[in-house]
Structure formats: C-alpha cells, structure tokens
GROMACS .gro file of C-alpha atoms in nm:
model
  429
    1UNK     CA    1  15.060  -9.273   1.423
    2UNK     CA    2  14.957  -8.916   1.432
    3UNK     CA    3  15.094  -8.588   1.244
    4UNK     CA    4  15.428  -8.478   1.279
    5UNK     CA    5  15.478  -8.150   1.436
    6UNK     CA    6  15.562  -7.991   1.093
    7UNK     CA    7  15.249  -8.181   0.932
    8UNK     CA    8  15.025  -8.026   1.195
    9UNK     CA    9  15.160  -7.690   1.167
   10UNK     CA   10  15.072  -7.699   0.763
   11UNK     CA   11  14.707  -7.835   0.841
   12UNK     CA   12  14.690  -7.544   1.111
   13UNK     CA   13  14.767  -7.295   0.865
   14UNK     CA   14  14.579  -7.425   0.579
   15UNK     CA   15  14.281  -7.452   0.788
   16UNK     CA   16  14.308  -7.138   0.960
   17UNK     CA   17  13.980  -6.976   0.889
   18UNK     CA   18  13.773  -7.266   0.987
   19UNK     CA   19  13.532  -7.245   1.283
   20UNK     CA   20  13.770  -7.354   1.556
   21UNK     CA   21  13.436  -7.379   1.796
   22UNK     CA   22  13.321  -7.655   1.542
   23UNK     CA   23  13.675  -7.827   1.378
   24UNK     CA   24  13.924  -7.930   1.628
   25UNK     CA   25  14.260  -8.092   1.590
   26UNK     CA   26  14.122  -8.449   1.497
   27UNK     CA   27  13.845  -8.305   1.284
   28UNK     CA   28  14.113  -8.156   1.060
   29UNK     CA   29  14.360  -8.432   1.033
   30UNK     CA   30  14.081  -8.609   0.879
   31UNK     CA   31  13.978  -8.351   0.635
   32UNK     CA   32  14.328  -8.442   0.501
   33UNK     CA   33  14.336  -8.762   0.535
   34UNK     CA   34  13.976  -8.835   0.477
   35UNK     CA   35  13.701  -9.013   0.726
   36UNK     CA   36  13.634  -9.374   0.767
   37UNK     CA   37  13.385  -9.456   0.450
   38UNK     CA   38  13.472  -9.114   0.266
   39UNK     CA   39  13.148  -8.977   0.412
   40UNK     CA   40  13.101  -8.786   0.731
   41UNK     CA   41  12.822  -8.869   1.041
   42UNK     CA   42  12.800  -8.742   1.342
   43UNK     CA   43  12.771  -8.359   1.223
   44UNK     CA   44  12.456  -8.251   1.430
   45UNK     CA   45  12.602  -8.223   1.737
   46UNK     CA   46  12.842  -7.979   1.612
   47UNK     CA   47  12.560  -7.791   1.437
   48UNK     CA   48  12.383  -7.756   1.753
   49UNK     CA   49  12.657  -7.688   2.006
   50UNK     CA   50  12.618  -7.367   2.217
   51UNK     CA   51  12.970  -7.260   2.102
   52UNK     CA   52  12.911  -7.300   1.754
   53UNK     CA   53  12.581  -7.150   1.773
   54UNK     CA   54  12.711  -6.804   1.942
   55UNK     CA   55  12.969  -6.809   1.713
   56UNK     CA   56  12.737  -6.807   1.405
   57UNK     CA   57  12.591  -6.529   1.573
   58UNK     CA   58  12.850  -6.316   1.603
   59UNK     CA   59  12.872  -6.336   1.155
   60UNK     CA   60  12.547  -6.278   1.109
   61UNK     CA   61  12.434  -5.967   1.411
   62UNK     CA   62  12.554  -5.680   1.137
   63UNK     CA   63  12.301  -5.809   0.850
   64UNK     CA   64  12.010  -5.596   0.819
   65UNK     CA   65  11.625  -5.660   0.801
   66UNK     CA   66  11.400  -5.878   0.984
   67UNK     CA   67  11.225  -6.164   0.914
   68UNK     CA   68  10.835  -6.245   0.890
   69UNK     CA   69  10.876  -6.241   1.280
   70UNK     CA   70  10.973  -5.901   1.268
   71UNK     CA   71  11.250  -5.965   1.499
   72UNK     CA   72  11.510  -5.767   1.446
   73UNK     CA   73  11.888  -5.832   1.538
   74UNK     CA   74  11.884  -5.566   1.877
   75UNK     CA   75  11.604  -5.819   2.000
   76UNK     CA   76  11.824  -6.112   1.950
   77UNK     CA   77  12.102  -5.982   2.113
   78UNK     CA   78  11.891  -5.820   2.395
   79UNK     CA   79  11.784  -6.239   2.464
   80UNK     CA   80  12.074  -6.380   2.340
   81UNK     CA   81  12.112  -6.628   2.614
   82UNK     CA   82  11.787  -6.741   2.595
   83UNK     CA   83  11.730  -6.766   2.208
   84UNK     CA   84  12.075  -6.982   2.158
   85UNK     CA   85  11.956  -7.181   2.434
   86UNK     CA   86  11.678  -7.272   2.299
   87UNK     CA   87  11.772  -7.273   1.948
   88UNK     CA   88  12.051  -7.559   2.073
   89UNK     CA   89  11.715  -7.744   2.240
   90UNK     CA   90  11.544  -7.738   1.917
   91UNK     CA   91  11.812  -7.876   1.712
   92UNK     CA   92  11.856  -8.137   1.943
   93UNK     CA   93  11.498  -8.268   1.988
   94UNK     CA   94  11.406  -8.263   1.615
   95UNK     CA   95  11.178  -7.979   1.705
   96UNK     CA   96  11.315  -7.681   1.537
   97UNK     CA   97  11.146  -7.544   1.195
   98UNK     CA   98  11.249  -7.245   1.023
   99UNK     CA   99  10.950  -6.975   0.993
  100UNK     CA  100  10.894  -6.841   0.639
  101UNK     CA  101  11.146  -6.635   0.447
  102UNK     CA  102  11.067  -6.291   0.383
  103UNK     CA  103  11.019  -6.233  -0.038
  104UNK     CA  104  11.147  -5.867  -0.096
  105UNK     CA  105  11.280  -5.753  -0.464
  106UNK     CA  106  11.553  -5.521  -0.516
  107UNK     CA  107  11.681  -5.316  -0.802
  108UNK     CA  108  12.005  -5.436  -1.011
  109UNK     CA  109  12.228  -5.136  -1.022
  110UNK     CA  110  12.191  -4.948  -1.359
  111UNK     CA  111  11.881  -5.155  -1.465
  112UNK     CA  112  11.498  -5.143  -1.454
  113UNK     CA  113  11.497  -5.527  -1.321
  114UNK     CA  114  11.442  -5.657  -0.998
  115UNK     CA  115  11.650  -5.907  -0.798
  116UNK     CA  116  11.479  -6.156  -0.612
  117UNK     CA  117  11.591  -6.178  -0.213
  118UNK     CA  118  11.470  -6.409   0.054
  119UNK     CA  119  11.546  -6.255   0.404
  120UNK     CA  120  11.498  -6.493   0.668
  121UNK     CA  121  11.369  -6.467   1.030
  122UNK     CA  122  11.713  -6.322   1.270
  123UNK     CA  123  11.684  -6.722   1.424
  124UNK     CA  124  11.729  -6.915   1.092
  125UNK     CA  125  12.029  -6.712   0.987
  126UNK     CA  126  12.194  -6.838   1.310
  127UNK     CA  127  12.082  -7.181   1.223
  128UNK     CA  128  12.222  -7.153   0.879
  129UNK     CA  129  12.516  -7.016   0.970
  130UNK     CA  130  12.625  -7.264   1.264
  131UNK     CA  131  12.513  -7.527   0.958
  132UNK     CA  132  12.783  -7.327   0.715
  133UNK     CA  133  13.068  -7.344   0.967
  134UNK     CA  134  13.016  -7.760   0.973
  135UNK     CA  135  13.014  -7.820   0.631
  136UNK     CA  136  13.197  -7.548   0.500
  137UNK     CA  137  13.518  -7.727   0.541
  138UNK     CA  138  13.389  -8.060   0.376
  139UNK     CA  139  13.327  -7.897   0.076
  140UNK     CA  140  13.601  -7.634   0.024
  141UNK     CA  141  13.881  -7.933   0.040
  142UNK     CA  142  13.761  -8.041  -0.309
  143UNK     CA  143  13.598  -7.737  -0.461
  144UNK     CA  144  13.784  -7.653  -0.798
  145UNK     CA  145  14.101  -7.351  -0.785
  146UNK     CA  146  13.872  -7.138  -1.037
  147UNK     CA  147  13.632  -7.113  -0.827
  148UNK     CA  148  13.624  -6.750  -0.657
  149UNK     CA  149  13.252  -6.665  -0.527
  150UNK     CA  150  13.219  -6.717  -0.118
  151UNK     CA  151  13.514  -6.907  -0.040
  152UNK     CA  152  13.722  -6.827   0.247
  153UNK     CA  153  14.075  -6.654   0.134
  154UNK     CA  154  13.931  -6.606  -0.207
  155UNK     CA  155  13.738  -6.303  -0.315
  156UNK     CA  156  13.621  -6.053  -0.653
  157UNK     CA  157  13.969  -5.946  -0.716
  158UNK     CA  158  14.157  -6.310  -0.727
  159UNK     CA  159  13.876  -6.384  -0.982
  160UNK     CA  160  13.981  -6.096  -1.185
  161UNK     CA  161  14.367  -6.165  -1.153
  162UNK     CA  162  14.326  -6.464  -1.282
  163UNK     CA  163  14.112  -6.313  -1.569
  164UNK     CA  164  14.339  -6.038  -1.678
  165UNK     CA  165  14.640  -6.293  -1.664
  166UNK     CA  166  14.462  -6.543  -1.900
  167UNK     CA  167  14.432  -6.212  -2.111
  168UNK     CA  168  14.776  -6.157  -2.094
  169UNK     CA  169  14.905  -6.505  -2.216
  170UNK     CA  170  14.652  -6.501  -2.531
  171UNK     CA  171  14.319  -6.649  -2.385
  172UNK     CA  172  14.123  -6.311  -2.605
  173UNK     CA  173  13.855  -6.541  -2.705
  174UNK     CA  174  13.546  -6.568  -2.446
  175UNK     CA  175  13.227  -6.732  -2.357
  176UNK     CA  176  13.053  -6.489  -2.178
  177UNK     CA  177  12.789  -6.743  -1.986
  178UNK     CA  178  12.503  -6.624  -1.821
  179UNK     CA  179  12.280  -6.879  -1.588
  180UNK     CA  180  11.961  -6.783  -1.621
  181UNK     CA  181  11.798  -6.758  -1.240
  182UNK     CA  182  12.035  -6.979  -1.089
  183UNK     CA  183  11.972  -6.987  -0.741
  184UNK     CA  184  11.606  -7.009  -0.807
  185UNK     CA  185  11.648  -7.297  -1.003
  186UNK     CA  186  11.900  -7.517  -0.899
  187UNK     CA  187  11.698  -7.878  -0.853
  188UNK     CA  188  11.663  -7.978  -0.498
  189UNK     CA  189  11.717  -8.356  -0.523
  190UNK     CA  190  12.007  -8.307  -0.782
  191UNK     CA  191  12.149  -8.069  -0.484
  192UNK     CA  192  12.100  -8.320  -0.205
  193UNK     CA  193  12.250  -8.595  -0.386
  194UNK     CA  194  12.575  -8.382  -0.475
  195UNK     CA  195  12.540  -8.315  -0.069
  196UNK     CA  196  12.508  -8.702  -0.007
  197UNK     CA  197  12.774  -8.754  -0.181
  198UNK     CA  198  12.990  -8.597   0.122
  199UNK     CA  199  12.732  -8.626   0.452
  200UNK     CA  200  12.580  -8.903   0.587
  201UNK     CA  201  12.409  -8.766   0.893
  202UNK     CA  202  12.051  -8.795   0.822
  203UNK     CA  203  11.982  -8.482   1.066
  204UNK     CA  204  12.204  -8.265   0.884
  205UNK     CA  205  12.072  -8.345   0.534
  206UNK     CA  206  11.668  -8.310   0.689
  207UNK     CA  207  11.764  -7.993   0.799
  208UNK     CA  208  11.890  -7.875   0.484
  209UNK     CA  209  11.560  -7.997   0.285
  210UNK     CA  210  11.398  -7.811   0.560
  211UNK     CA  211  11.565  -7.486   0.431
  212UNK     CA  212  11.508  -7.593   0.042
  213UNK     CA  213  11.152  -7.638   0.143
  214UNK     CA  214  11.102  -7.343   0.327
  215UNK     CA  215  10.827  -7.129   0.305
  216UNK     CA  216  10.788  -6.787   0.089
  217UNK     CA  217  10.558  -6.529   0.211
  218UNK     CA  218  10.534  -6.257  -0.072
  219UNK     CA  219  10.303  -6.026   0.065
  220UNK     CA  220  10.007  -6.173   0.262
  221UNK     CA  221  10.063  -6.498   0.013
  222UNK     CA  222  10.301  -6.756   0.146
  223UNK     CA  223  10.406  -7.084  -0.113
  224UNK     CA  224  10.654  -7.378  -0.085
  225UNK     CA  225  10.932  -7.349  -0.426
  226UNK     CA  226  10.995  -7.640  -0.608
  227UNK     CA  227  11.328  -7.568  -0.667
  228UNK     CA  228  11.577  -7.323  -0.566
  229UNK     CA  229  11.754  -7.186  -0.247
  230UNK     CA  230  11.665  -6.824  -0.203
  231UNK     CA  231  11.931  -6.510  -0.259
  232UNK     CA  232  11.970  -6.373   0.124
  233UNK     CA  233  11.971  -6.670   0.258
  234UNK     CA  234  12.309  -6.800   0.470
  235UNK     CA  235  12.344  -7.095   0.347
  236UNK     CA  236  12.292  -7.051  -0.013
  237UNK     CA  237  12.598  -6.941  -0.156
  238UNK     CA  238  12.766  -7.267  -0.046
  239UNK     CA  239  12.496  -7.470  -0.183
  240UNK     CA  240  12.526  -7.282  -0.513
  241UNK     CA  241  12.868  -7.397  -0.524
  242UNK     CA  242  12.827  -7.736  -0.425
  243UNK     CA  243  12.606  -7.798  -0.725
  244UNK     CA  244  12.796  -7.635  -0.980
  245UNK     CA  245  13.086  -7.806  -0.850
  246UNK     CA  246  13.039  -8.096  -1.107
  247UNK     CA  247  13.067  -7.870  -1.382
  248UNK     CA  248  13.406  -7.698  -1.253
  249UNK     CA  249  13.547  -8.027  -1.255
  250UNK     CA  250  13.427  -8.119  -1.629
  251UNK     CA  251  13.523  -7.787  -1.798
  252UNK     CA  252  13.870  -7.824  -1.614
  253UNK     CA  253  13.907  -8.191  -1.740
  254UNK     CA  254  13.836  -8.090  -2.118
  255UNK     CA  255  14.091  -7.829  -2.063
  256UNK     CA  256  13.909  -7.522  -2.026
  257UNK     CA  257  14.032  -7.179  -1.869
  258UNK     CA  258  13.704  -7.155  -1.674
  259UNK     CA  259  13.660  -6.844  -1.434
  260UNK     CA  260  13.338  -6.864  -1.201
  261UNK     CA  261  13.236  -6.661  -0.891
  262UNK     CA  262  12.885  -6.811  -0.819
  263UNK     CA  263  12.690  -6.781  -1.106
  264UNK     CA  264  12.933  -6.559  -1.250
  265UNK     CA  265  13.082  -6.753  -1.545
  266UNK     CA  266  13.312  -6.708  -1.830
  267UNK     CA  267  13.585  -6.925  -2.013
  268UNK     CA  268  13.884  -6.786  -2.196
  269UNK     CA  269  14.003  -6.906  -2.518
  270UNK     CA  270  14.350  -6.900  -2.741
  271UNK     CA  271  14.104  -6.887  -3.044
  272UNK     CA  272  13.714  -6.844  -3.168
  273UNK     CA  273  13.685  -7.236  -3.285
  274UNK     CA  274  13.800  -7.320  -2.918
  275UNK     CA  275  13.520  -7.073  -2.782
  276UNK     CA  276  13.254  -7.190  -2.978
  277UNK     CA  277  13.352  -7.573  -2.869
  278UNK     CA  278  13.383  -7.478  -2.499
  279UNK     CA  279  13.061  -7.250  -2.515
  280UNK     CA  280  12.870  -7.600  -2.648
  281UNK     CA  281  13.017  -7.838  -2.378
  282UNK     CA  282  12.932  -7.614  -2.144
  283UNK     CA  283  12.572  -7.549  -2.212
  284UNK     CA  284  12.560  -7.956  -2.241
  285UNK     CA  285  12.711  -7.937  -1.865
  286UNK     CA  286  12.495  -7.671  -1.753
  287UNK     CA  287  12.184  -7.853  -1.914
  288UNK     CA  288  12.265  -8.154  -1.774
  289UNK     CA  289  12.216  -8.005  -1.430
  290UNK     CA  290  11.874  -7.876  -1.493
  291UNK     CA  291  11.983  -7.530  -1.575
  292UNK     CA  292  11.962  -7.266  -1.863
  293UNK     CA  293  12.236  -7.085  -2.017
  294UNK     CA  294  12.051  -6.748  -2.102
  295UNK     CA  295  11.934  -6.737  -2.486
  296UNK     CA  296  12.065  -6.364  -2.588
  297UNK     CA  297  12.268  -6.272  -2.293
  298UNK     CA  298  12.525  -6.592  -2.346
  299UNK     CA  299  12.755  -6.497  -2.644
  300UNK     CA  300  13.084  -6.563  -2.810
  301UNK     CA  301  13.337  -6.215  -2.770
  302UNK     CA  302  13.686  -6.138  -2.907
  303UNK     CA  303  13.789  -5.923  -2.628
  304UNK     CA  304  14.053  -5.757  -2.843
  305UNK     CA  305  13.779  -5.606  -3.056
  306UNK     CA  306  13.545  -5.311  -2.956
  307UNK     CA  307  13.234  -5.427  -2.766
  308UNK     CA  308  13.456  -5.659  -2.487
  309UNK     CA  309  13.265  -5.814  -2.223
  310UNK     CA  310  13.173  -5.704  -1.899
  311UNK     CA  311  13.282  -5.931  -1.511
  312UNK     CA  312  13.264  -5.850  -1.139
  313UNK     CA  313  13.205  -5.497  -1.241
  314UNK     CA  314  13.483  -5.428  -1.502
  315UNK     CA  315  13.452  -5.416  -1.827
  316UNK     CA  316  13.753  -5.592  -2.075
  317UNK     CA  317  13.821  -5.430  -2.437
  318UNK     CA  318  14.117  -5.400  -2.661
  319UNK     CA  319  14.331  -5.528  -2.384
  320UNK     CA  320  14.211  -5.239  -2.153
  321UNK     CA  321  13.981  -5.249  -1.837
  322UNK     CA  322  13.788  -4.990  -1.674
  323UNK     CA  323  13.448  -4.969  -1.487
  324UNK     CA  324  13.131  -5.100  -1.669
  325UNK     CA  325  12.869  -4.844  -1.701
  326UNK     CA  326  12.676  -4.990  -1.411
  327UNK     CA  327  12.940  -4.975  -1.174
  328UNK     CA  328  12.977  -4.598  -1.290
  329UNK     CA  329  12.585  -4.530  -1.258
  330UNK     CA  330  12.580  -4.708  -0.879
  331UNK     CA  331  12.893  -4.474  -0.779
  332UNK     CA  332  12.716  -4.157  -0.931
  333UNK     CA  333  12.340  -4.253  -0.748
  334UNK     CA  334  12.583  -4.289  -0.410
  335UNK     CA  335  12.750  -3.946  -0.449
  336UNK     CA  336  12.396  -3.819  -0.536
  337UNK     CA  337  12.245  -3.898  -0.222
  338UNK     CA  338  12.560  -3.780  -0.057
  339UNK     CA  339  12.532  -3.425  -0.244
  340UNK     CA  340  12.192  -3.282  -0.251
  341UNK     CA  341  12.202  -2.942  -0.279
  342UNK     CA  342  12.000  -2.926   0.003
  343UNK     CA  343  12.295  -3.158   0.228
  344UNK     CA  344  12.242  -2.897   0.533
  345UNK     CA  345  12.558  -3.023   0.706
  346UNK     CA  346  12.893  -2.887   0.704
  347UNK     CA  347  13.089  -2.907   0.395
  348UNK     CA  348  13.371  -3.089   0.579
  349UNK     CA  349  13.119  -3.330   0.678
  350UNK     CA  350  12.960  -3.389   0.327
  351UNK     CA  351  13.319  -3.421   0.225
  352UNK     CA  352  13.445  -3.698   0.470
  353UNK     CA  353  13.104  -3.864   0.372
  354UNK     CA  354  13.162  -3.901   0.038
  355UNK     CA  355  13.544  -4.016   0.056
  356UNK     CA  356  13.426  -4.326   0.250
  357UNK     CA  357  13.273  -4.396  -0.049
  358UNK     CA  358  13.505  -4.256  -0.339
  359UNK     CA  359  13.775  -4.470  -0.171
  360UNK     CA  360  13.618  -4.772  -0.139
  361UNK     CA  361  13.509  -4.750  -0.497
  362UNK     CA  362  13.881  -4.681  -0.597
  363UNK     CA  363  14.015  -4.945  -0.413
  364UNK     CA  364  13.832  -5.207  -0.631
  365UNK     CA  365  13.878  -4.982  -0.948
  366UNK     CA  366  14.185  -4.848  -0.911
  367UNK     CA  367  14.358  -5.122  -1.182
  368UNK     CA  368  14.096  -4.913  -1.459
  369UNK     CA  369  14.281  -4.740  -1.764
  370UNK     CA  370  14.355  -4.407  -1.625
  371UNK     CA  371  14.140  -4.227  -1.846
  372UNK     CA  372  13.872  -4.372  -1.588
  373UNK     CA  373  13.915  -4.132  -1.344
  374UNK     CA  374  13.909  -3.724  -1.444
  375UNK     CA  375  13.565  -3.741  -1.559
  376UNK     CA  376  13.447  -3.901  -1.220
  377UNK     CA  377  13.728  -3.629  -1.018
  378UNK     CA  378  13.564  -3.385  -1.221
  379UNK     CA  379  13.198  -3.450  -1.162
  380UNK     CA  380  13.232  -3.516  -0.764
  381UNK     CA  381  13.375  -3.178  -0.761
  382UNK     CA  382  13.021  -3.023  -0.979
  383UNK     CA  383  12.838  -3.170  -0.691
  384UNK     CA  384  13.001  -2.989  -0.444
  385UNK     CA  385  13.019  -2.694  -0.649
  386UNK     CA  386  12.644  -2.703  -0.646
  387UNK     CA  387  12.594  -2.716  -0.283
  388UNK     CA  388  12.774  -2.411  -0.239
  389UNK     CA  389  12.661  -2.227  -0.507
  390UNK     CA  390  12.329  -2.289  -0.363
  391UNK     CA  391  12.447  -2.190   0.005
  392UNK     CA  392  12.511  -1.815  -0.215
  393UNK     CA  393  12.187  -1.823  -0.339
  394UNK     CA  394  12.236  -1.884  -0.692
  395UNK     CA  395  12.057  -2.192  -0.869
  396UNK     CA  396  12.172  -2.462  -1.077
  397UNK     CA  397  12.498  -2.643  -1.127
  398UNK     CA  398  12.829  -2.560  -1.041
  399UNK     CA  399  13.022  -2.406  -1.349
  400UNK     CA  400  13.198  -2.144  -1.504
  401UNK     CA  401  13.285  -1.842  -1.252
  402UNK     CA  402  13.226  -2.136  -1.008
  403UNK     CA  403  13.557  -2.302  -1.136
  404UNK     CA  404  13.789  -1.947  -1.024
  405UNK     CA  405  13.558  -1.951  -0.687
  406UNK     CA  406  13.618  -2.304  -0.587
  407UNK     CA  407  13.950  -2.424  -0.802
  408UNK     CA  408  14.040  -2.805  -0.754
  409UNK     CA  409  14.288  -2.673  -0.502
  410UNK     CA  410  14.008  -2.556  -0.235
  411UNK     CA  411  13.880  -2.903  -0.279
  412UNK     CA  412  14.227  -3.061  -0.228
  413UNK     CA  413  14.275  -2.826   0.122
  414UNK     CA  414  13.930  -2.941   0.252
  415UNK     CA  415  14.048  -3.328   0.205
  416UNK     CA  416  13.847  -3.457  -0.106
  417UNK     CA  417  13.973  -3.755  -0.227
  418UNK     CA  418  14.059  -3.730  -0.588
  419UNK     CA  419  14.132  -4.029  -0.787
  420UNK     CA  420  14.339  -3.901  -1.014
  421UNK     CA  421  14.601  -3.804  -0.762
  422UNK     CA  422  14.564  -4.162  -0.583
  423UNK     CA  423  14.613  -4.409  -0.958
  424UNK     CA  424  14.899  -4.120  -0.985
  425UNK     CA  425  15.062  -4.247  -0.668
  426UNK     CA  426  15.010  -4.620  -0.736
  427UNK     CA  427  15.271  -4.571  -1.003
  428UNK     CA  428  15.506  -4.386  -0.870
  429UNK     CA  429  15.849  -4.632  -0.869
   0.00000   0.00000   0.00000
C-alpha cells in the first residue's frame, strides 16, 4: 500500500529542500521507510543525469576562482550546453577524472596563520555538487540533532541557540575541543567504510575515492594526500560530517550536551568532574577515528568565570556574550578598506558601502551585550570623519573640532547605520 495523502504531505514538507531533479516521490518514501537491504544502488544514474547536473550548476556558478584549468565560471556558462553534455558522457562511460585541485592558503581572520584551501577546476565542482544532491539526503535522515555545520535548515545561529540555552539551564562547565587539521586528516578508508555503510553502488563510491585521491598542485609541484578531503572542495563538508557522525552518536549515548558545527566542537557540563569525564571520552572517540584533539588549544572552562570561551564567532563569559576579538578585527579590516582616506567617491556612496557591511555584521551580532556596540558606532564614524577632514585639507584622524563639524546627527541624515540605535529597537516592547 502506498502513503496516505496526509503521510505524503509530511514527507513533502520534511524533504522540501532536497534536489527534486534527483529525489522523486518514490525516492523519498523510501528514505522513510528505508530501501530493500538498508543500503542504496543504483545512484549513478542520478549523479549523472542532465537535470541534476544543470542543477548543481546553478549552486555552484557564484563561487569564485578557477581551477588549474584556469577556467573560470563565465567560460562555463558561455559552453554550458556543451560542458554538461559532456560531463553527463563522462560519468556514464567511466571516463571522467577530476583534474588537480588548486592548493592556495588564506589568512584566518585576526591571526598570522594560514588556512589551507583546495579550489577545484569550475567542472569538478559541478561533479561534486550533482554527487552532494544524491547523497545528501541518505545521510541527513540519520545525522545527529546537534549537529549544525552544512545541513540544510540548520545554520551558525541554531548552533548558538542551542548553546546559550544549555547556558541558561546550568550546563557552565565546557570542553572547549579543538580537532587539530581535521579535514586534512580524516582517514580515507575509515571515511569510505562509514560511506559503505549507506551506498552500495560501486560507481558512486569510485568516484568519491577519485576525489579523496585527487591531485594537489601547490605551485609547479603536484602530490596525491594520503588522507584528507581538501577545504574548498564541494563535497567535503558532507564528508566531514559523515565521519564524525560516529562520534555524535557516542557522546549523545553517554549523555553528553554535545554542540558541533563541522569541526567546531564543544560539550556543556552541569559541573567540572562531568567536564573533565566528557573531555576524556571524547578524546578516546576522537582518537579512535584517527584524529587529534589539539594539545594546548583543547581545555576545560567555567564559563561563569573571566576568561569564557570563544564559538562561531562569539565569545561566552560570566553569562554574557559579545563578539570575540577576531570577529571585531575582521569587521574593522572591512570598514578599513571601505574608508581610506583617499575613498574618492561620494560620501553617500562610501556610506551605503559600508552599511552593507555594518548590517550584515549586526545581524549575526546583534544578541552581543550592548556594551558591544558604541565603541564600534563610534569608530565607523572616526573613519568617516577622516575622509572628510582630509577632503578640507587637514591630516590625520577625525577628532575634536571634528566632533561640532560632523555631530552623530549629520551621520544619522546621510543614512549611516548605527548599531546602537538598531539593538535599541530590538527591545523596544
């Protein structure tokens, strides 16, 4: 017998987000009432399907950079008939092979380190992604509720609801986890078997050791990692969380309040004894899966005492929240580059510039203690200042006679958002 009207409605709605090129109505009745022999064949075809493929396009035309192909995604779209085509011919005959991915490193915001990031060719991100929207589904039916990092529905600031409401009810005590390099060490065959454990389509699964096996080209050197699935890539984030999966569901079943987005990890504790015992068991999880909790960074906090602990940008202390000083730092080397005192353009202009970015930052910040935002109301405003106390001639900052010249209020009538004003207005009854 098949679903009841109602019972189809619910999967509809549950399953909303899913690639509807990929999962039709039959696909999702049996991601809820599982496949015959609990594993899934016959995925390749959908991986490879036109529709599927122009859909994984369409997510992945807007991300920047090129590949070692140089190819960038204005090419793609100017042949995007042909290159899907082909793509679709490739994937069907066994002959397609992702080219090299690109090794750049980037700065971490408000540090002297570098993040590794793999940046593959415009072709393999399609791949990937058409790959993401088959197994995507599969996965995210069991994947654990404190999981928050690249889920559909789920984002940054469920993570840190759930956070500040473990706060709330007495969980002060935290293990503050740090995995050292994940995604450049998570163990392939440890992966694939977690994978296997879902998919059966032998295509599907030599296609993703293609991508684990994938070539790095670092400059004019190009090498084959052991381990790993490279930051940048499509497809990584969901194989991040497949393999930590294991560990979601063994913290949980101790009884841990475990919060994770990626490799983002903390538990909350009632009391210091239960810390220390859930920090151990989870380094023996962690270890267990080939991976390294980070020596010095890894630590024990009472999060009612000064010193807190930094997540997803925030920092927690003495039950307050606000911005952690490298959140602050990236929003101040924005504005910078926003407010040279050089900025020829109009001052309206430089203004409607920088609210796209003082509102955005508010939006995620705006829960901060409100002590948060005068100082960074108060140092936009300096910047601007400056640019038109250079415009008069006069170098330097902008200060005192500079204040009477250009009060808060000529800022207010030329449309600078001020945060102050806006946290003001959130609590308004």
């Amino acid at each position: 017998m098949g679903e009841s009207p109602r019972q189809a409605g619910e999967t509809q709605s549950r399953w909303a987000w899913v690639e509807r090129a990929v999962w039709t109505e039959r696909m999702l009745a049996a991601l809820e009432t599982g496949v015959k022999g609990g594993r899934w064949f016959s995925l390749m075809d959908k991986v490879y399907a036109l529709q599927n493929l122009a859909a994984a396009w369409e997510k992945v035309r807007t991300r920047k950079g090129s590949g070692v192909d140089g190819q960038t995604a204005r090419d793609f779209e100017a042949r995007k008939e042909m290159e899907l085509t082909r793509l679709s011919e490739e994937l069907r005959n066994g002959t397609y092979e992702p080219r090299p991915v690109k090794r750049v490193h980037i700065p971490k915001p408000g540090s002297q380190e570098t993040r590794p990031l793999g940046i593959p060719a415009i072709r393999d991100r399609v791949v990937q992604a058409a790959l993401r929207n088959v197994l995507t589904p599969i996965f995210e039916r069991k994947f654990a509720p404190h999981s928050y990092g690249f889920r559909p529905g789920r984002g940054s600031k469920d993570a840190l609801r759930r956070v500040q409401g473990l706060l709330d009810q007495g969980y002060t005590w935290v293990v503050d986890a740090d995995l050292q390099k994940y995604f450049d060490t998570i163990p392939h065959e440890g992966l694939m078997k977690e994978i296997e454990v879902e998919v059966a389509d032998g295509r599907v699964l030599d296609l993703l050791r293609l991508y684990l096996k994938q070539g790095v080209m670092e400059g004019l050197e190009t090498w084959v990692p052991d381990e790993g699935t490279p930051q940048g890539a499509v497809i990584s984030p969901l194989l991040a969380n497949i393999y930590l999966h294991p560990v979601d569901v063994e913290m949980a079943s101790s009884g841990q309040e475990m919060v994770r987005y990626a490799d983002d990890v903390i538990v909350l504790c009632r009391t210091e004894a239960e810390a220390v015992a859930a920090l151990s068991r989870l380094r023996e999880r962690v270890e267990s899966r080939g991976l390294t909790l980070h020596p010095t960074k890894t630590r024990v906090v009472d999060a009612l005492q000064p010193g807190g602990f930094d997540y997803l940008g925030y920092h927690f202390e003495r039950g307050m929240r606000w911005p952690r000083e490298k959140s602050l730092k990236k929003l101040r080397d924005s504005i910078r580059e926003k407010t040279s005192r050089t900025n020829g353009n109009s001052l309206s202009t430089i203004i409607a510039d920088v609210n796209r970015t003082l509102r955005g930052w508010f939006e995620y910040f705006k829960h901060s203690h409100p002590t948060t935002f005068p100082n960074v109301d108060k140092w936009v405003r300096m910047r601007l200042r400056s640019i038109l106390r250079r415009r008069m001639g006069k170098p330097g900052r902008g200060r005192g006679s500079d204040h009477q010249r250009w009060p808060n209020a000529f800022f207010r009538s030329e449309g600078l958002f001020t945060m102050t004003e806006a946290r003001a207005a959130l609590c308004r009854p």
